[in-house]
Coordinates of N, CA, C and O and ligand atoms in Angstrom, one line a residue:
M297 N 11.2 13.1 6.1 CA 11.1 11.9 5.4 C 11.4 12.1 4.0 O 10.7 13.0 3.4
K298 N 12.2 11.3 3.4 CA 12.4 11.4 1.9 C 12.1 10.1 1.2 O 12.7 9.0 1.7
I299 N 11.1 10.2 0.4 CA 10.9 8.9 -0.5 C 11.4 8.9 -2.0 O 11.0 10.0 -2.5
G300 N 12.0 8.0 -2.4 CA 12.4 8.1 -3.7 C 11.5 7.6 -4.7 O 10.7 6.5 -4.1
V301 N 11.4 7.8 -5.9 CA 10.7 7.4 -6.9 C 11.6 6.9 -8.0 O 12.2 7.8 -8.5
L302 N 11.5 5.5 -8.4 CA 12.5 5.2 -9.5 C 11.9 5.8 -10.7 O 10.8 5.6 -11.2
A303 N 12.9 6.5 -11.3 CA 12.5 7.5 -12.6 C 13.0 7.0 -13.7 O 13.7 7.9 -14.5
L304 N 12.9 5.8 -14.1 CA 13.5 5.2 -15.3 C 12.6 5.2 -16.5 O 12.8 5.7 -17.6
Q305 N 11.4 4.9 -16.1 CA 10.2 4.8 -17.2 C 8.9 4.8 -16.4 O 9.0 4.2 -15.3
G306 N 7.9 5.2 -17.0 CA 6.6 4.9 -16.4 C 6.0 6.2 -15.6 O 6.4 7.3 -15.9
A307 N 5.1 5.8 -14.7 CA 4.2 6.9 -14.0 C 4.9 7.4 -12.7 O 4.4 7.4 -11.6
F308 N 6.2 7.9 -12.9 CA 6.8 8.3 -11.8 C 6.7 9.8 -11.4 O 6.4 10.1 -10.3
I309 N 6.3 10.6 -12.4 CA 5.8 12.1 -12.0 C 4.6 12.1 -11.1 O 4.5 12.9 -10.3
E310 N 3.6 11.2 -11.5 CA 2.4 11.2 -10.8 C 2.5 10.8 -9.3 O 1.9 11.4 -8.3
H311 N 3.4 9.8 -9.0 CA 3.8 9.5 -7.6 C 4.4 10.7 -6.9 O 4.3 10.8 -5.8
E312 N 5.4 11.4 -7.6 CA 6.0 12.4 -7.2 C 5.0 13.6 -6.6 O 5.1 14.2 -5.4
S313 N 3.9 13.8 -7.5 CA 3.0 14.7 -7.0 C 2.2 14.5 -5.7 O 1.9 15.1 -4.7
K314 N 1.8 12.9 -5.8 CA 1.0 12.6 -4.6 C 1.9 12.8 -3.4 O 1.6 13.1 -2.4
L315 N 3.3 12.4 -3.3 CA 4.1 12.5 -2.3 C 4.2 14.1 -1.8 O 4.1 14.4 -0.6
A316 N 4.3 14.9 -2.9 CA 4.5 16.4 -2.5 C 3.0 16.8 -2.0 O 3.1 17.7 -1.1
E317 N 1.9 16.3 -2.5 CA 0.7 16.8 -1.7 C 0.7 16.4 -0.3 O 0.0 17.1 0.5
L318 N 1.3 15.4 0.2 CA 1.5 14.9 1.6 C 2.4 15.7 2.3 O 2.8 15.2 3.4
G319 N 3.2 16.5 1.5 CA 4.3 17.3 2.3 C 5.6 16.5 2.4 O 6.4 16.6 3.3
I320 N 5.7 15.3 1.6 CA 6.9 14.5 1.7 C 7.7 14.8 0.4 O 7.2 15.0 -0.7
Q321 N 9.0 15.1 0.6 CA 9.9 15.4 -0.4 C 10.2 14.2 -1.4 O 10.8 13.2 -0.8
P322 N 9.8 14.3 -2.6 CA 10.1 13.1 -3.5 C 11.5 13.4 -4.0 O 11.9 14.4 -4.4
V323 N 12.2 12.2 -4.2 CA 13.5 12.1 -4.8 C 13.5 11.3 -6.0 O 13.2 10.0 -5.9
Q324 N 13.9 11.8 -7.3 CA 14.0 10.9 -8.3 C 15.3 9.9 -8.4 O 16.3 10.5 -8.1
V325 N 15.0 8.8 -8.6 CA 16.1 7.7 -8.3 C 16.5 7.2 -9.7 O 15.6 6.7 -10.5
R326 N 17.6 7.7 -10.3 CA 18.1 7.1 -11.6 C 19.5 6.6 -11.6 O 19.7 5.9 -12.5
L327 N 20.1 6.9 -10.5 CA 21.4 6.2 -10.3 C 21.6 5.7 -9.0 O 20.8 6.0 -8.0
A328 N 22.5 4.7 -8.8 CA 22.7 3.8 -7.5 C 22.9 5.0 -6.2 O 22.3 4.7 -5.2
E329 N 23.6 6.1 -6.5 CA 24.0 7.0 -5.5 C 22.7 7.6 -5.0 O 22.7 8.1 -3.8
H330 N 21.8 7.8 -5.7 CA 20.4 8.4 -5.2 C 19.7 7.6 -4.2 O 18.9 8.2 -3.6
L331 N 20.2 6.3 -4.0 CA 19.4 5.5 -2.9 C 20.0 6.1 -1.6 O 19.4 5.6 -0.7
Q332 N 21.2 6.5 -1.6 CA 21.8 6.7 -0.4 C 21.2 7.7 0.6 O 21.1 7.6 1.9
D333 N 20.4 8.5 0.0 CA 19.8 9.7 0.7 C 18.2 9.5 0.9 O 17.7 10.3 1.4
I334 N 17.7 8.4 0.6 CA 16.3 8.2 1.0 C 15.8 7.1 1.9 O 16.7 6.2 2.2
D335 N 14.6 7.3 2.4 CA 14.2 6.5 3.6 C 13.3 5.4 3.0 O 13.2 4.3 3.8
A336 N 12.9 5.5 1.7 CA 12.0 4.6 1.2 C 11.9 4.7 -0.3 O 12.3 5.6 -0.9
L337 N 11.3 3.7 -1.1 CA 11.4 3.8 -2.5 C 9.8 3.4 -3.1 O 9.4 2.4 -2.5
I338 N 9.5 4.2 -4.1 CA 8.4 3.7 -4.8 C 8.8 3.2 -6.2 O 9.6 3.9 -6.9
I339 N 8.5 2.0 -6.8 CA 8.8 1.6 -8.1 C 7.4 1.7 -8.8 O 6.4 1.0 -8.6
P340 N 7.3 2.8 -9.7 CA 6.1 2.9 -10.6 C 5.5 1.9 -11.5 O 6.4 0.9 -11.8
G341 N 4.3 2.1 -12.0 CA 3.9 1.3 -12.9 C 4.6 1.8 -14.4 O 5.0 3.0 -14.5
G342 N 4.5 1.0 -15.3 CA 5.0 1.4 -16.7 C 5.1 0.1 -17.5 O 4.1 -0.7 -17.5
E343 N 6.3 -0.2 -18.0 CA 6.5 -1.5 -18.6 C 7.7 -2.2 -17.9 O 8.7 -1.7 -18.0
S344 N 7.2 -3.3 -17.3 CA 8.3 -3.9 -16.4 C 9.6 -4.3 -17.2 O 10.5 -4.5 -16.7
T345 N 9.4 -4.9 -18.5 CA 10.6 -5.2 -19.3 C 11.4 -4.1 -19.5 O 12.8 -4.2 -19.4
T346 N 10.8 -2.9 -19.9 CA 11.6 -1.8 -20.0 C 12.5 -1.4 -18.8 O 13.6 -1.0 -18.7
I347 N 11.5 -1.3 -17.7 CA 12.2 -0.8 -16.4 C 13.4 -1.8 -16.0 O 14.7 -1.3 -15.7
G348 N 13.1 -3.0 -16.3 CA 14.3 -4.1 -16.1 C 15.6 -3.8 -17.0 O 16.7 -3.9 -16.4
K349 N 15.2 -3.5 -18.2 CA 16.2 -3.5 -19.1 C 17.1 -2.1 -18.6 O 18.3 -2.0 -18.8
L350 N 16.5 -1.1 -18.4 CA 17.1 0.3 -18.2 C 17.7 0.2 -16.8 O 19.1 0.5 -16.6
A351 N 17.2 -0.6 -15.9 CA 17.9 -0.9 -14.5 C 19.2 -1.7 -14.6 O 20.3 -1.5 -14.1
T352 N 19.2 -2.7 -15.6 CA 20.3 -3.6 -15.9 C 21.4 -2.6 -16.6 O 22.6 -2.6 -16.1
Q353 N 21.0 -1.8 -17.5 CA 22.0 -0.8 -18.0 C 22.6 0.1 -17.2 O 23.7 0.4 -17.4
Y354 N 21.8 0.7 -16.1 CA 22.4 1.6 -15.4 C 23.1 1.0 -14.0 O 23.4 1.7 -13.2
G355 N 23.2 -0.4 -14.2 CA 23.7 -1.0 -12.9 C 23.0 -0.9 -11.8 O 23.7 -0.8 -10.6
L356 N 21.8 -0.7 -11.8 CA 20.8 -0.6 -10.7 C 20.2 -1.8 -9.9 O 19.7 -1.7 -9.0
I357 N 20.3 -2.9 -10.7 CA 19.7 -4.0 -10.1 C 20.0 -4.5 -8.8 O 19.3 -4.5 -7.8
E358 N 21.3 -4.7 -8.6 CA 21.7 -4.9 -7.3 C 21.7 -4.0 -6.3 O 21.2 -4.3 -5.2
P359 N 22.0 -2.7 -6.4 CA 21.7 -1.6 -5.4 C 20.2 -1.5 -5.1 O 19.8 -1.4 -4.0
L360 N 19.4 -1.7 -6.2 CA 17.9 -1.7 -5.8 C 17.6 -2.7 -4.9 O 16.7 -2.7 -4.0
R361 N 18.0 -3.9 -5.3 CA 17.7 -5.1 -4.4 C 18.2 -5.0 -2.9 O 17.4 -5.3 -2.2
E362 N 19.4 -4.5 -2.8 CA 19.9 -4.3 -1.5 C 19.1 -3.3 -0.7 O 18.8 -3.5 0.3
F363 N 18.8 -2.1 -1.3 CA 17.9 -1.2 -0.8 C 16.7 -1.8 -0.2 O 16.2 -1.7 0.8
A364 N 15.8 -2.5 -1.3 CA 14.6 -3.1 -0.9 C 14.5 -4.2 0.1 O 13.5 -4.5 0.7
R365 N 15.7 -4.9 0.1 CA 15.8 -5.9 1.3 C 15.7 -5.2 2.6 O 15.2 -6.0 3.5
Q366 N 16.1 -3.9 2.8 CA 16.2 -3.4 4.2 C 15.2 -2.3 4.4 O 14.6 -2.1 5.5
K367 N 14.8 -1.6 3.3 CA 13.9 -0.4 3.5 C 12.6 -0.6 2.9 O 12.6 -1.3 1.7
P368 N 11.6 0.2 3.4 CA 10.4 0.2 2.8 C 10.2 0.4 1.3 O 10.9 1.5 0.8
T369 N 9.7 -0.6 0.5 CA 9.6 -0.4 -0.9 C 8.4 -0.8 -1.4 O 7.9 -1.7 -1.0
W370 N 7.7 0.0 -2.3 CA 6.4 -0.1 -2.8 C 6.4 -0.3 -4.3 O 6.8 0.6 -4.9
G371 N 6.0 -1.4 -4.8 CA 5.7 -1.5 -6.2 C 4.3 -1.5 -6.8 O 3.4 -2.2 -6.2
T372 N 4.1 -0.4 -7.7 CA 2.7 -0.4 -8.3 C 2.8 -1.0 -9.6 O 3.6 -0.6 -10.5
C373 N 1.9 -1.9 -9.9 CA 1.8 -2.4 -11.3 C 3.1 -3.1 -11.8 O 3.5 -4.0 -11.2
A374 N 3.7 -2.5 -12.8 CA 5.1 -3.0 -13.3 C 5.9 -3.0 -12.0 O 6.6 -4.0 -12.1
G375 N 5.9 -2.1 -11.1 CA 6.8 -2.2 -9.9 C 6.4 -3.3 -9.2 O 7.3 -3.9 -8.5
M376 N 5.0 -3.8 -9.0 CA 4.9 -5.1 -8.3 C 5.4 -6.3 -9.1 O 6.0 -7.1 -8.3
I377 N 5.3 -6.3 -10.3 CA 6.1 -7.3 -11.1 C 7.6 -7.5 -10.8 O 8.2 -8.5 -10.5
F378 N 8.1 -6.2 -10.7 CA 9.6 -6.0 -10.5 C 9.9 -6.6 -9.0 O 11.1 -7.1 -8.8
L379 N 9.1 -6.4 -8.1 CA 9.3 -6.9 -6.6 C 9.2 -8.4 -6.5 O 9.8 -9.0 -5.6
A380 N 8.4 -9.0 -7.3 CA 8.0 -10.4 -7.1 C 9.1 -11.4 -7.3 O 10.1 -11.2 -8.0
K381 N 9.0 -12.6 -6.6 CA 10.0 -13.5 -6.7 C 9.8 -14.4 -7.8 O 10.7 -15.0 -8.5
D382 N 8.5 -14.5 -8.2 CA 8.1 -15.5 -9.4 C 7.2 -14.8 -10.3 O 6.0 -14.5 -9.9
I383 N 7.5 -14.6 -11.5 CA 6.6 -14.0 -12.7 C 6.6 -14.9 -13.8 O 6.0 -14.6 -14.8
G384 N 7.0 -16.1 -13.5 CA 7.0 -17.2 -14.6 C 7.8 -17.2 -15.9 O 7.6 -17.8 -16.9
I385 N 8.6 -16.0 -15.8 CA 9.5 -15.7 -16.9 C 10.9 -15.7 -16.5 O 11.2 -15.0 -15.5
D386 N 11.9 -16.5 -17.1 CA 13.3 -16.4 -16.4 C 14.1 -15.3 -16.9 O 14.9 -14.9 -16.2
R387 N 13.8 -14.9 -18.1 CA 14.9 -14.0 -18.8 C 14.7 -12.5 -18.3 O 15.6 -11.8 -18.5
Q388 N 13.5 -12.1 -17.8 CA 13.1 -10.7 -17.4 C 13.7 -10.3 -16.2 O 13.7 -11.0 -15.2
P389 N 14.7 -9.3 -16.2 CA 15.3 -9.0 -15.0 C 14.3 -8.3 -13.9 O 13.6 -7.7 -14.2
I390 N 14.3 -9.0 -12.7 CA 13.3 -8.5 -11.7 C 14.2 -8.4 -10.2 O 15.5 -8.9 -10.2
L391 N 13.8 -7.8 -9.3 CA 14.5 -7.8 -8.1 C 14.3 -9.2 -7.3 O 15.0 -9.7 -6.5
G392 N 13.1 -9.8 -7.3 CA 12.6 -11.2 -6.9 C 12.8 -11.2 -5.3 O 13.6 -12.0 -4.7
L393 N 12.1 -10.3 -4.6 CA 12.2 -10.2 -3.2 C 10.9 -10.6 -2.5 O 11.0 -11.2 -1.3
M394 N 9.9 -10.3 -3.0 CA 8.6 -10.6 -2.3 C 8.0 -11.9 -2.6 O 8.0 -12.5 -3.8
D395 N 7.6 -12.8 -1.6 CA 7.2 -14.0 -1.8 C 5.8 -14.2 -2.3 O 4.8 -14.6 -1.8
I396 N 5.7 -13.7 -3.7 CA 4.3 -13.8 -4.3 C 4.8 -14.2 -5.9 O 5.7 -14.0 -6.2
K397 N 3.6 -14.8 -6.4 CA 3.8 -15.3 -7.7 C 2.8 -14.3 -8.5 O 1.6 -13.9 -8.2
V398 N 3.4 -13.7 -9.7 CA 2.5 -12.7 -10.3 C 2.5 -13.1 -11.8 O 3.3 -13.5 -12.4
N399 N 1.2 -12.8 -12.3 CA 1.0 -12.9 -13.7 C 1.0 -11.6 -14.4 O 0.1 -10.9 -14.0
R400 N 1.7 -11.5 -15.3 CA 1.7 -10.2 -16.1 C 0.6 -10.2 -17.0 O 0.0 -11.2 -17.5
N401 N 0.0 -8.8 -17.4 CA -1.2 -8.8 -18.2 C -2.1 -9.9 -18.0 O -2.7 -10.6 -18.9
A402 N -2.5 -9.9 -16.7 CA -3.6 -11.0 -16.4 C -4.9 -10.9 -16.8 O -5.9 -11.9 -16.8
F403 N -5.3 -9.7 -17.3 CA -6.6 -9.5 -17.7 C -7.0 -9.6 -19.1 O -8.0 -9.3 -19.6
G404 N -6.0 -10.0 -19.8 CA -6.2 -10.2 -21.3 C -6.3 -9.1 -22.1 O -6.3 -7.8 -21.6
R405 N -6.6 -9.0 -23.3 CA -6.7 -8.0 -24.1 C -7.9 -7.3 -24.3 O -7.9 -5.9 -24.3
Q406 N -9.0 -7.8 -24.0 CA -10.3 -7.2 -24.1 C -10.5 -6.2 -23.0 O -11.1 -5.1 -23.3
I407 N -10.1 -6.6 -21.8 CA -10.3 -5.7 -20.7 C -9.1 -5.2 -20.1 O -8.9 -5.4 -18.8
D408 N -8.1 -5.0 -20.9 CA -6.8 -4.7 -20.3 C -6.7 -3.6 -19.5 O -5.7 -3.3 -18.6
S409 N -7.6 -2.6 -19.7 CA -7.8 -1.6 -18.6 C -9.2 -1.4 -18.2 O -10.0 -1.4 -18.9
F410 N -9.3 -1.2 -16.9 CA -10.7 -0.9 -16.3 C -10.4 -0.3 -14.9 O -9.4 -0.3 -14.4
E411 N -11.5 0.2 -14.4 CA -11.4 0.8 -13.1 C -12.5 0.1 -12.2 O -13.6 -0.3 -12.6
Q412 N -12.2 0.0 -10.9 CA -13.1 -0.6 -10.1 C -13.0 -0.2 -8.6 O -11.7 0.1 -8.0
D413 N -14.1 -0.2 -7.8 CA -13.9 0.2 -6.4 C -13.6 -0.9 -5.7 O -14.3 -2.0 -5.8
I414 N -12.6 -0.9 -4.9 CA -12.2 -2.1 -4.1 C -12.0 -1.7 -2.7 O -11.9 -0.7 -2.3
E415 N -12.1 -2.9 -1.8 CA -12.0 -2.7 -0.4 C -10.4 -3.0 0.0 O -10.0 -3.9 -0.5
I416 N -9.7 -2.1 0.7 CA -8.4 -2.5 1.0 C -8.2 -2.5 2.5 O -8.6 -1.4 3.1
N417 N -7.6 -3.5 3.1 CA -7.5 -3.6 4.5 C -6.6 -2.7 5.0 O -5.4 -2.3 4.2
G418 N -6.9 -1.9 5.9 CA -5.8 -1.0 6.7 C -5.7 0.5 6.3 O -5.1 1.3 6.7
I419 N -6.7 0.9 5.2 CA -7.0 2.1 4.9 C -8.1 2.8 5.2 O -8.5 3.9 4.8
G420 N -8.8 2.1 6.0 CA -10.3 2.6 6.2 C -11.4 1.8 5.3 O -11.1 1.2 4.4
D421 N -12.7 2.1 5.7 CA -13.8 1.3 5.0 C -14.2 1.7 3.7 O -14.8 1.0 2.8
A422 N -14.0 2.9 3.4 CA -14.5 3.5 2.3 C -13.8 2.8 1.1 O -12.6 2.6 1.1
P423 N -14.5 2.4 -0.1 CA -13.8 1.8 -1.2 C -12.7 2.6 -1.8 O -13.0 3.9 -1.8
F424 N -11.7 2.2 -2.5 CA -10.7 2.7 -3.1 C -10.9 2.5 -4.6 O -11.2 1.5 -4.9
H425 N -10.9 3.8 -5.3 CA -11.3 3.6 -6.7 C -9.9 3.1 -7.5 O -9.0 4.0 -7.4
A426 N -9.8 2.0 -7.9 CA -8.6 1.4 -8.4 C -8.6 1.4 -9.9 O -9.4 1.0 -10.5
V427 N -7.5 2.0 -10.5 CA -7.3 1.9 -11.9 C -6.3 0.8 -12.3 O -5.2 0.8 -11.9
F428 N -6.9 0.0 -13.1 CA -6.0 -1.1 -13.7 C -5.7 -0.8 -15.1 O -6.5 -0.8 -15.9
I429 N -4.4 -0.9 -15.3 CA -3.8 -0.6 -16.7 C -3.1 -1.8 -17.2 O -1.9 -1.8 -16.6
R430 N -3.6 -2.7 -18.1 CA -2.7 -3.8 -18.5 C -2.2 -4.4 -17.3 O -1.0 -4.7 -17.1
A431 N -3.0 -4.6 -16.3 CA -2.5 -5.0 -14.8 C -2.2 -6.3 -14.6 O -2.7 -7.3 -15.4
P432 N -1.1 -6.7 -13.8 CA -0.8 -7.9 -13.4 C -1.8 -8.3 -12.2 O -2.4 -7.5 -11.6
I433 N -1.7 -9.6 -11.8 CA -2.4 -10.1 -10.4 C -1.5 -10.8 -9.8 O -0.4 -11.5 -10.4
I434 N -1.7 -10.9 -8.6 CA -0.9 -11.9 -7.7 C -1.5 -13.1 -7.6 O -2.8 -13.3 -7.2
S435 N -1.1 -14.1 -8.4 CA -1.9 -15.4 -8.6 C -1.6 -16.5 -7.3 O -2.4 -17.3 -7.1
E436 N -0.6 -16.0 -6.6 CA -0.4 -16.9 -5.4 C 0.5 -16.3 -4.5 O 1.4 -15.5 -4.7
V437 N 0.3 -16.3 -3.2 CA 1.0 -16.0 -2.0 C 1.7 -17.1 -1.5 O 1.2 -18.2 -1.2
M438 N 3.0 -17.0 -1.4 CA 3.8 -18.2 -0.9 C 3.7 -18.5 0.5 O 3.7 -17.6 1.3
E439 N 3.4 -19.7 0.7 CA 3.2 -20.2 2.1 C 4.6 -20.3 2.9 O 5.6 -20.3 2.2
H440 N 4.6 -20.2 4.1 CA 5.7 -20.3 5.1 C 6.7 -19.3 4.7 O 8.0 -19.4 5.0
A441 N 6.3 -18.1 4.2 CA 7.3 -17.0 4.0 C 7.5 -16.3 5.3 O 6.6 -16.2 6.1
H442 N 8.7 -15.7 5.4 CA 9.0 -14.9 6.7 C 9.4 -13.5 6.3 O 10.5 -13.4 5.5
P443 N 8.7 -12.5 6.7 CA 7.5 -12.4 7.4 C 6.3 -12.8 6.5 O 6.7 -13.1 5.1
E444 N 5.3 -13.1 7.0 CA 4.0 -13.7 6.2 C 3.7 -12.6 5.2 O 3.7 -11.4 5.5
V445 N 3.1 -13.1 4.1 CA 2.5 -12.1 3.2 C 1.2 -11.9 3.5 O 0.3 -12.9 3.6
E446 N 0.6 -10.7 3.5 CA -0.6 -10.4 4.1 C -1.4 -9.8 2.7 O -1.0 -9.0 2.0
V447 N -2.5 -10.4 2.5 CA -3.4 -10.0 1.4 C -4.2 -8.8 1.7 O -4.9 -8.8 3.0
L448 N -3.9 -7.7 1.1 CA -4.6 -6.5 1.5 C -5.9 -6.2 0.7 O -6.8 -5.5 1.2
A449 N -6.0 -6.8 -0.6 CA -7.1 -6.5 -1.4 C -7.3 -7.5 -2.5 O -6.2 -8.0 -2.9
A450 N -8.5 -7.9 -2.7 CA -8.9 -9.0 -3.8 C -10.0 -8.4 -4.4 O -10.9 -7.7 -3.9
L451 N -10.2 -8.9 -5.7 CA -11.4 -8.6 -6.5 C -12.5 -9.6 -6.0 O -12.2 -10.6 -5.4
D452 N -13.7 -9.4 -6.6 CA -14.7 -10.4 -6.1 C -14.4 -11.8 -6.7 O -15.1 -12.6 -5.8
D453 N -13.7 -12.1 -7.6 CA -13.6 -13.3 -8.0 C -12.4 -14.0 -7.1 O -11.8 -15.2 -7.4
G454 N -11.7 -13.2 -6.2 CA -10.8 -13.8 -5.4 C -9.3 -13.4 -5.8 O -8.3 -13.8 -5.0
R455 N -9.2 -12.9 -7.0 CA -7.8 -12.7 -7.5 C -7.1 -11.3 -6.6 O -7.8 -10.3 -6.5
I456 N -6.0 -11.7 -6.2 CA -5.5 -10.7 -5.2 C -4.6 -9.5 -6.0 O -4.0 -9.8 -7.0
V457 N -5.1 -8.3 -5.5 CA -4.4 -7.0 -6.1 C -3.7 -6.3 -5.4 O -3.2 -5.2 -5.7
A458 N -3.5 -6.5 -4.0 CA -2.6 -5.7 -3.1 C -2.3 -6.7 -1.9 O -3.0 -7.4 -1.4
A459 N -1.0 -6.5 -1.7 CA -0.4 -7.3 -0.6 C 0.7 -6.8 0.0 O 1.5 -5.9 -0.6
Q460 N 1.2 -7.1 1.4 CA 2.2 -6.6 2.2 C 2.9 -7.6 2.6 O 2.6 -8.6 3.1
Q461 N 4.4 -7.7 2.5 CA 5.1 -8.6 3.3 C 6.2 -7.7 4.1 O 7.0 -7.3 3.5
G462 N 6.0 -7.6 5.4 CA 6.8 -6.8 6.1 C 6.9 -5.4 5.7 O 5.9 -4.6 5.5
H463 N 8.1 -4.9 5.2 CA 8.4 -3.5 4.6 C 8.1 -3.4 3.2 O 8.2 -2.4 2.6
L464 N 7.6 -4.5 2.7 CA 7.3 -4.6 1.1 C 5.9 -4.5 0.8 O 5.1 -5.1 1.4
L465 N 5.5 -3.4 -0.1 CA 4.1 -3.4 -0.5 C 4.0 -3.4 -1.9 O 4.8 -3.1 -2.7
A466 N 2.9 -4.1 -2.3 CA 2.6 -4.3 -3.7 C 1.0 -4.1 -3.9 O 0.4 -4.6 -3.5
T467 N 1.0 -3.2 -5.2 CA -0.4 -3.1 -5.6 C -0.4 -3.2 -7.2 O 0.4 -2.8 -7.8
A468 N -1.4 -4.0 -7.6 CA -1.6 -4.3 -9.1 C -2.1 -3.1 -9.9 O -2.0 -3.0 -11.1
F469 N -2.6 -2.0 -9.3 CA -3.4 -1.0 -9.9 C -2.5 0.4 -9.7 O -1.4 0.3 -9.1
H470 N -3.0 1.4 -10.1 CA -2.2 2.8 -10.0 C -2.9 3.8 -9.2 O -3.8 4.6 -9.5
P471 N -2.6 3.7 -7.8 CA -3.2 4.7 -6.9 C -2.7 6.0 -7.2 O -3.4 7.1 -6.6
E472 N -1.7 6.4 -7.9 CA -1.2 7.7 -8.2 C -2.1 8.3 -9.2 O -1.8 9.7 -9.4
L473 N -2.9 7.6 -9.8 CA -3.8 8.3 -10.9 C -5.1 8.7 -10.5 O -6.1 9.1 -11.2
T474 N -5.4 8.6 -9.1 CA -6.7 9.1 -8.6 C -6.5 10.1 -7.5 O -5.3 10.4 -7.0
D475 N -7.5 10.7 -7.0 CA -7.3 11.7 -6.0 C -7.2 11.1 -4.7 O -6.8 11.9 -3.7
D476 N -7.4 9.9 -4.3 CA -7.3 9.3 -3.0 C -6.0 9.2 -2.7 O -5.0 8.7 -3.4
Q477 N -5.6 9.9 -1.6 CA -4.2 9.8 -0.9 C -3.9 8.7 0.1 O -3.0 8.7 0.6
R478 N -4.9 7.9 0.3 CA -4.8 7.0 1.3 C -3.8 5.9 1.3 O -3.2 5.7 2.3
L479 N -3.4 5.5 0.0 CA -2.5 4.3 0.0 C -1.0 5.0 0.1 O -0.1 4.5 0.8
H480 N -0.9 6.3 -0.4 CA 0.5 6.9 -0.2 C 0.7 7.3 1.3 O 1.7 7.2 1.8
R481 N -0.5 7.6 2.0 CA -0.4 7.8 3.4 C -0.1 6.4 4.1 O 0.7 6.6 5.1
Y482 N -0.7 5.4 3.7 CA -0.3 4.2 4.3 C 1.0 3.8 4.3 O 1.7 3.4 5.2
F483 N 1.6 4.0 3.0 CA 3.1 3.7 2.8 C 3.9 4.6 3.7 O 4.9 4.3 4.3
A484 N 3.4 6.0 3.7 CA 4.2 6.9 4.5 C 4.3 6.3 6.0 O 5.3 6.6 6.6
S485 N 3.2 5.9 6.5 CA 3.1 5.3 7.9 C 3.8 4.0 8.0 O 4.7 4.0 9.1
M486 N 4.1 3.3 6.9 CA 5.0 2.0 7.1 C 6.6 2.6 7.2 O 7.2 2.1 7.9
V487 N 6.6 3.7 6.5 CA 8.1 4.3 6.5 C 8.4 4.9 7.9 O 9.6 4.7 8.5
Q488 N 7.3 5.5 8.5 CA 7.5 6.2 9.7 C 7.7 5.1 10.9 O 8.5 5.2 11.9
S489 N 7.2 3.9 10.6 CA 7.2 2.9 11.9 C 8.4 2.0 11.7 O 8.5 1.1 12.5
T490 N 9.3 2.3 10.7 CA 10.4 1.4 10.6 C 11.6 2.1 11.2 O 11.8 3.3 11.2
Ligands
LIG166 N1 1.7 -4.7 -18.5 C1 2.9 -4.2 -17.8 C2 3.9 -4.9 -17.7 O1 4.0 -6.1 -17.9 C3 2.3 -3.3 -16.6 C4 1.3 -2.4 -16.8 C5 1.5 -1.2 -15.7 O2 2.4 -1.0 -15.0 N2 0.4 -0.5 -15.9 O3 5.1 -4.4 -17.0

């Protein structure tokens, strides 16, 4: 199995290390042709406006969209913003594939970074230590979507921080920055089952 990591900007190296720990060969994706050789893709956290700008410059928006329409794709943090259909901003380039509404920088300035143990459906009962860095949230899961959007994790106040829609996975936090491998394993199992 080969999993690509979009390597334009942000925390791509950390994702690569996590994949390597699991014995999966990571592939850096910087050009459209790099997508030909991979089974799945991770879009890392970073700055979604920068990732969008660079993806536009490198002619990657349409190839990425085409890839993620068909193959397992996981967006973390800025990557989640990049996957969403609605981010409330028209001018920022995104892939616009997942039926979720996302608010950027949802935690404001005072607590724009924090860590919290959360429960995530599908990865076992033990809490996952989630690192939120100027994180977005999923403010709304669109109804009547096909396939349905499944909420995997929410904070105590109900704000959604992880969701899955078929072969698309989105997390508001940075699972590549902790020792816990369960979300990377979960994604690998999504890839295996497609
Ligand atoms: N605040 C960033 C954005 O809007 C996301 C932060 C992150 O990926 N850690 O793109």
